[in-house]
CSV table of C-alpha atoms in Angstrom, one decimal:
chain,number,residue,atom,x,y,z
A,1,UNK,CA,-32.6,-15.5,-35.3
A,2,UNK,CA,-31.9,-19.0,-35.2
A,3,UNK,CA,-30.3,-20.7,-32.0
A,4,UNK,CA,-26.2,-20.7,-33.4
A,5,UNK,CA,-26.8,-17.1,-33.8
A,6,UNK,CA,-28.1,-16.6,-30.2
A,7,UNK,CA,-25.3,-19.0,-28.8
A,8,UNK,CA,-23.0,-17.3,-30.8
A,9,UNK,CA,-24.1,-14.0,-29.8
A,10,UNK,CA,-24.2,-14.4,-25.9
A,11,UNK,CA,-20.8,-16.1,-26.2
A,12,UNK,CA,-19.3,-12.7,-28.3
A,13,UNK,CA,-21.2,-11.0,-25.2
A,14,UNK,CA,-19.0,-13.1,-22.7
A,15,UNK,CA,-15.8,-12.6,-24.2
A,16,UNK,CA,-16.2,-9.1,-24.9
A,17,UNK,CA,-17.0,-8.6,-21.0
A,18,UNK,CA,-13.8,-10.4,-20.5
A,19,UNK,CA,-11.8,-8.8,-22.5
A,20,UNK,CA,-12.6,-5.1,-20.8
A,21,UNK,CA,-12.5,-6.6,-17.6
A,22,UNK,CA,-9.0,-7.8,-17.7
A,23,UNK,CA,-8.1,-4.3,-20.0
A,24,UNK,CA,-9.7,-2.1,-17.3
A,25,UNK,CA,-7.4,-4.2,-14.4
A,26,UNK,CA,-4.5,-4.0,-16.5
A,27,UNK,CA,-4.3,-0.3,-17.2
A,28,UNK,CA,-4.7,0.6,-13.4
A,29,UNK,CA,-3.2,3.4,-13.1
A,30,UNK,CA,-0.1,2.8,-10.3
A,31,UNK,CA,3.1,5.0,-9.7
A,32,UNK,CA,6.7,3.5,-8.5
A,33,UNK,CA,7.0,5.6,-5.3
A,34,UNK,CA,10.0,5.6,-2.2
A,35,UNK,CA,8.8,6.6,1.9
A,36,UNK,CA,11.4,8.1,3.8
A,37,UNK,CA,10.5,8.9,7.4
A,38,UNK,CA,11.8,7.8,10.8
A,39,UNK,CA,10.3,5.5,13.7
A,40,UNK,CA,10.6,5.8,17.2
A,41,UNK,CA,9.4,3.9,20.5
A,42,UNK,CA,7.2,5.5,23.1
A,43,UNK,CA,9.6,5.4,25.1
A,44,UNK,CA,12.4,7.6,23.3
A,45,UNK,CA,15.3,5.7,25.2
A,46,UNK,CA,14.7,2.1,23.4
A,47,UNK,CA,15.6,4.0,20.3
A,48,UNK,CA,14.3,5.6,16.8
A,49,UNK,CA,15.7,4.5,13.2
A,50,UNK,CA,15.0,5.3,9.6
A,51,UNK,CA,12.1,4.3,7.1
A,52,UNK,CA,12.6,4.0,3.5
A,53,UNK,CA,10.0,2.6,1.7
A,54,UNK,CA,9.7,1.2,-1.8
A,55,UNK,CA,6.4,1.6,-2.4
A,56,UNK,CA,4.2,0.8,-5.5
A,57,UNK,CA,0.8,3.1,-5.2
A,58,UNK,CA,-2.3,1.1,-7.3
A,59,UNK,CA,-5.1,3.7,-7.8
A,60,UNK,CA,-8.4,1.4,-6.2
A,61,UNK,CA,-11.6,1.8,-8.3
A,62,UNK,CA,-14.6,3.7,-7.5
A,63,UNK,CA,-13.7,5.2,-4.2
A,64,UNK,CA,-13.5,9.0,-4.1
A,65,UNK,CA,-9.9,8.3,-3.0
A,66,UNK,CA,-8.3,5.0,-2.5
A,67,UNK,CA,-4.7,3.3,-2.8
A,68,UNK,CA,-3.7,0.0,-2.6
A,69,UNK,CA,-0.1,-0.1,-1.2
A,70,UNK,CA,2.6,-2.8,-2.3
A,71,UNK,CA,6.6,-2.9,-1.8
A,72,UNK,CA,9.4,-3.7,-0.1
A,73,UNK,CA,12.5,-2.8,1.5
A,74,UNK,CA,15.6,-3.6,3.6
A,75,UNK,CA,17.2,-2.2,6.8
A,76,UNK,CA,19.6,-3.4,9.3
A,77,UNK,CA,17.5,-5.9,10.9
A,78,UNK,CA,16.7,-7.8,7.7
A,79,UNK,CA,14.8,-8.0,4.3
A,80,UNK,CA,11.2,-7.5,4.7
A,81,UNK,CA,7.7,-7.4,2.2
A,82,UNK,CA,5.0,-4.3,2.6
A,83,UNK,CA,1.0,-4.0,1.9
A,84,UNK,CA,-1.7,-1.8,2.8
A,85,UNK,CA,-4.0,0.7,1.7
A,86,UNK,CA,-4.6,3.8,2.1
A,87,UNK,CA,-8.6,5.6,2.2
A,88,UNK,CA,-10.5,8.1,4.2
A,89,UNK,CA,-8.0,10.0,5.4
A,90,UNK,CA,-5.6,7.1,6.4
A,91,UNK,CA,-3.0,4.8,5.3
A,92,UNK,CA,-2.6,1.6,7.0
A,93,UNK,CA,0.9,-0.2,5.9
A,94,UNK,CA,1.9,-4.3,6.5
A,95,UNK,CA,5.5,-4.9,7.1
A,96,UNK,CA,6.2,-8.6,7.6
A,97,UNK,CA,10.3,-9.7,7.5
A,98,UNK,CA,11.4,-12.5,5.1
A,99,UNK,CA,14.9,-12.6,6.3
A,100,UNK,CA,17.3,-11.3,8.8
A,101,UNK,CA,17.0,-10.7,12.5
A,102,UNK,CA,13.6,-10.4,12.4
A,103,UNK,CA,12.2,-13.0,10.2
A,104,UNK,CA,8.7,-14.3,10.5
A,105,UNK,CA,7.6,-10.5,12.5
A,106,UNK,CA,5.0,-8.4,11.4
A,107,UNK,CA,4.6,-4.6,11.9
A,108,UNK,CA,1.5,-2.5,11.5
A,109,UNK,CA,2.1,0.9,11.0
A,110,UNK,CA,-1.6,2.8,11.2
A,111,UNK,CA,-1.3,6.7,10.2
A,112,UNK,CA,-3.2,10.3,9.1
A,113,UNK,CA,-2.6,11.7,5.6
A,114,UNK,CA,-0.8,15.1,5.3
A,115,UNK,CA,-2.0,16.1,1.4
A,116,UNK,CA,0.5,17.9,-1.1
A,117,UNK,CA,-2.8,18.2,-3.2
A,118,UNK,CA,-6.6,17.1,-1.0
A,119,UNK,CA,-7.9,13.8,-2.4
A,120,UNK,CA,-5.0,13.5,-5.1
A,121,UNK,CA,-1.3,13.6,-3.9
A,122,UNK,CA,0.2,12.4,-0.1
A,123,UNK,CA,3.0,14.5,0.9
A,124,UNK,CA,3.4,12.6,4.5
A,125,UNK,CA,1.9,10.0,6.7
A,126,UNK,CA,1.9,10.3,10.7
A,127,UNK,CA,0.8,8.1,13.2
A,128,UNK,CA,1.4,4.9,15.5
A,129,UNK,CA,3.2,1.2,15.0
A,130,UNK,CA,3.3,-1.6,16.7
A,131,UNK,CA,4.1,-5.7,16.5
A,132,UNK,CA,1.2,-7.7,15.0
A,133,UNK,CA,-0.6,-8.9,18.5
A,134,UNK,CA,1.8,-6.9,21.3
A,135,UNK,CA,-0.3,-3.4,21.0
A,136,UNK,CA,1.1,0.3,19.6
A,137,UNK,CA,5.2,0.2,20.4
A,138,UNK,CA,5.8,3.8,19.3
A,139,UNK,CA,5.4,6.4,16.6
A,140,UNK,CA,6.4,7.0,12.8
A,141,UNK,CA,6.3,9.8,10.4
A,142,UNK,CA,7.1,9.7,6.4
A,143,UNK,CA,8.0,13.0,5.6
A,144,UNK,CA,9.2,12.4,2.5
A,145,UNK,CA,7.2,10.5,-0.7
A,146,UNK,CA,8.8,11.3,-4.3
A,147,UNK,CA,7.2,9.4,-7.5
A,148,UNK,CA,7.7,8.2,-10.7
């Protein structure tokens, strides 16, 4: 084999690499999905409202289970952006406002799985919330996930 062929060869090589790579990212398998639930403070009297979600579930590679979590959504204190994951057991969800009442905040809602189907299919999330930097405020429960 002379050296063009070589060159020529490794550079096939490269592309070819590329070419799955970015096919194999591409055709991660992700499902359109909506969160209803409710929140509420520790302290009952400070109040409880509604969550609905838009949630967009991206299947992580080579976990046994693993989701990456990215969405959005709208309520009466303003417009705000969501990301998490969710692995092990546990979903972990970013809310950070973009508008509204409570633009520039961030929430971190931390929860336990409840499975419609072990290692395959949520059916609820319950656990604690809080402010970014202020501690756990109260607790929330999504008790209802449909998908598409």
């Amino acid at each position: 084999m002379g050296r063009k062929t070589i060159k020529r060869t490794v550079w096939s090589l490269i592309l070819g690499a590329l070419v799955v790579s970015v096919a194999l990212r591409a055709d991660e398998p992700s499902r359109r999905c909506v969160y209803k639930g409710q929140w509420s403070y520790t302290d009952a009297s400070q109040g409880s409202g509604p969550i609905q979600w838009n949630i967009v579930e991206i299947e992580e590679c080579c976990g046994i289970w693993a989701l990456r979590l990215e969405g959005d959504g709208a309520d009466e204190y303003g417009s705000y952006r969501l990301d998490g994951s969710c692995a092990e057991g546990q979903c972990s969800i970013h809310q950070k406002y973009v508008s509204g009442q409570l633009e520039g905040r961030a929430y971190t809602y931390t929860g336990e799985i409840s499975w419609k189907v072990m290692l395959s299919e949520m059916s609820g999330l319950n656990g604690k919330w809080g402010e970014d930097g202020q501690g756990t405020k109260g607790n929330f429960q999504i008790t209802n996930m449909s998908c598409s």
